[in-house]
CSV table of C-alpha atoms in Angstrom, one decimal:
chain,number,residue,atom,x,y,z
A,17,GLN,CA,39.1,6.4,-84.9
A,18,VAL,CA,35.9,4.5,-85.6
A,19,GLN,CA,34.8,2.1,-82.9
A,20,LEU,CA,32.0,-0.4,-83.1
A,21,VAL,CA,31.0,-2.2,-79.9
A,22,GLU,CA,28.6,-5.1,-80.0
A,23,SER,CA,26.5,-6.4,-77.1
A,24,GLY,CA,23.6,-8.7,-76.5
A,25,GLY,CA,25.0,-12.1,-77.4
A,26,GLY,CA,24.6,-15.2,-75.2
A,27,LEU,CA,23.2,-18.7,-74.9
A,28,VAL,CA,19.5,-19.3,-75.8
A,29,GLN,CA,17.4,-22.3,-76.5
A,30,ALA,CA,16.1,-23.1,-80.0
A,31,GLY,CA,13.0,-21.0,-80.7
A,32,GLY,CA,14.2,-18.2,-78.5
A,33,SER,CA,15.1,-14.6,-79.2
A,34,LEU,CA,18.0,-12.3,-78.7
A,35,ARG,CA,18.6,-8.7,-79.6
A,36,LEU,CA,22.1,-7.6,-80.5
A,37,SER,CA,23.2,-4.0,-80.3
A,38,CYS,CA,26.1,-2.1,-81.8
A,39,VAL,CA,27.2,1.3,-80.7
A,40,VAL,CA,29.3,3.3,-83.1
A,41,SER,CA,31.6,6.2,-82.3
A,42,GLY,CA,34.2,8.2,-84.2
A,43,ARG,CA,32.2,8.8,-87.4
A,44,THR,CA,28.9,10.4,-88.5
A,45,PHE,CA,26.8,7.4,-87.9
A,46,SER,CA,23.7,8.6,-89.7
A,47,SER,CA,25.7,9.0,-93.0
A,48,TYR,CA,26.6,5.4,-93.5
A,49,ALA,CA,25.0,2.0,-94.1
A,50,MET,CA,25.4,-0.6,-91.4
A,51,GLY,CA,25.4,-4.4,-91.5
A,52,TRP,CA,25.7,-7.6,-89.5
A,53,PHE,CA,27.8,-10.6,-90.5
A,54,ARG,CA,28.4,-13.9,-88.7
A,55,GLN,CA,31.1,-16.5,-88.6
A,56,ALA,CA,30.5,-20.1,-87.3
A,57,ARG,CA,33.4,-22.2,-86.2
A,58,GLY,CA,35.2,-23.6,-89.1
A,59,LYS,CA,33.3,-21.6,-91.6
A,60,GLU,CA,33.8,-18.3,-93.5
A,61,ARG,CA,32.2,-15.1,-92.4
A,62,GLU,CA,28.9,-14.6,-94.1
A,63,PHE,CA,26.5,-11.7,-94.6
A,64,VAL,CA,23.4,-11.6,-92.4
A,65,ALA,CA,21.6,-8.3,-92.8
A,66,ALA,CA,22.2,-4.6,-93.9
A,67,ILE,CA,20.4,-1.3,-93.6
A,68,ASN,CA,20.9,1.9,-95.4
A,69,TRP,CA,21.7,5.3,-93.8
A,70,LEU,CA,18.2,6.3,-93.1
A,71,GLY,CA,16.9,2.9,-92.2
A,72,GLY,CA,14.3,2.8,-95.0
A,73,ASN,CA,15.9,0.0,-96.9
A,74,THR,CA,17.0,-3.4,-95.5
A,75,TYR,CA,18.3,-6.6,-97.0
A,76,TYR,CA,18.6,-10.1,-95.5
A,77,ALA,CA,20.3,-13.3,-96.2
A,78,ASP,CA,17.8,-16.0,-97.2
A,79,SER,CA,18.7,-18.1,-94.1
A,80,VAL,CA,17.5,-15.4,-91.7
A,81,LYS,CA,14.7,-13.7,-93.7
A,82,GLY,CA,11.5,-13.6,-91.8
A,83,ARG,CA,13.2,-14.3,-88.5
A,84,PHE,CA,15.8,-11.5,-88.1
A,85,THR,CA,15.2,-7.7,-88.2
A,86,ILE,CA,17.8,-5.1,-88.6
A,87,SER,CA,17.1,-1.6,-87.4
A,88,ARG,CA,18.9,1.6,-86.4
A,89,ASP,CA,18.5,4.6,-84.1
A,90,ASN,CA,20.6,7.4,-85.6
A,91,ALA,CA,20.0,9.5,-82.5
A,92,LYS,CA,21.8,6.8,-80.4
A,93,ASN,CA,24.4,5.9,-83.0
A,94,THR,CA,23.2,2.3,-82.6
A,95,VAL,CA,22.2,-0.5,-84.9
A,96,TYR,CA,20.3,-3.5,-83.8
A,97,LEU,CA,19.7,-7.1,-84.9
A,98,GLN,CA,16.5,-8.6,-83.4
A,99,MET,CA,16.8,-12.4,-83.8
A,100,ASN,CA,13.6,-14.5,-83.3
A,101,SER,CA,12.9,-18.2,-83.8
A,102,LEU,CA,16.6,-19.0,-83.3
A,103,LYS,CA,18.0,-22.2,-84.6
A,104,PRO,CA,21.1,-24.2,-83.7
A,105,GLU,CA,22.5,-23.3,-87.1
A,106,ASP,CA,22.4,-19.6,-86.1
A,107,THR,CA,25.2,-20.3,-83.6
A,108,ALA,CA,28.2,-18.0,-84.6
A,109,VAL,CA,30.1,-15.0,-83.6
A,110,TYR,CA,28.1,-12.0,-84.9
A,111,TYR,CA,29.9,-8.9,-86.1
A,112,CYS,CA,28.7,-5.4,-86.6
A,113,ALA,CA,30.0,-3.6,-89.7
A,114,GLY,CA,30.1,0.0,-90.8
A,115,GLY,CA,29.5,0.6,-94.5
A,116,ARG,CA,31.8,2.6,-96.8
A,117,SER,CA,28.8,4.7,-98.1
A,118,SER,CA,25.2,5.5,-97.3
A,119,TRP,CA,23.9,2.5,-99.3
A,120,TYR,CA,24.8,-1.0,-98.3
A,121,GLY,CA,26.5,-3.7,-100.2
A,122,LEU,CA,26.4,-7.4,-99.5
A,123,SER,CA,30.0,-8.3,-99.3
A,124,GLN,CA,32.6,-7.8,-96.6
A,125,ALA,CA,34.5,-5.4,-99.0
A,126,ASP,CA,31.6,-3.0,-98.8
A,127,PHE,CA,32.2,-2.5,-95.1
A,128,GLY,CA,35.3,-0.7,-93.8
A,129,SER,CA,34.9,-0.9,-90.0
A,130,TRP,CA,34.2,-3.9,-87.8
A,131,GLY,CA,33.3,-4.6,-84.2
A,132,GLN,CA,35.0,-7.3,-82.1
A,133,GLY,CA,32.1,-9.7,-82.4
A,134,THR,CA,29.6,-11.2,-79.9
A,135,GLN,CA,29.0,-14.9,-79.4
A,136,VAL,CA,25.5,-16.3,-80.0
A,137,THR,CA,24.9,-19.9,-79.1
A,138,VAL,CA,21.6,-21.6,-79.7
A,139,SER,CA,21.1,-25.0,-78.0
A,140,SER,CA,18.8,-27.6,-79.4
């Protein structure tokens, strides 16, 4: 059974930083792409960032490009999301997602396993 456990969320002031972590168990972590999505209250879940199986290719939503960085440590079965220059509009529950293949897609359907989510709140 695949499990994804996120951590690192919290309350931060605008302009601050947070780093989210997601530890994966129950599958060969290094064989699959990973992604991060977020869902703000009253809105649909949206794509944030994705990384391929080796970490050499990444993709970001336009809204976070230049501020967020996705990375992975295959030895630790962990994917990270470094979030800098946070804005109030980044407030959401952030979800870690496990890809269905080694290369990432950009839709929820491209990811077959999900974490429980971690709340990120950015105050103005």
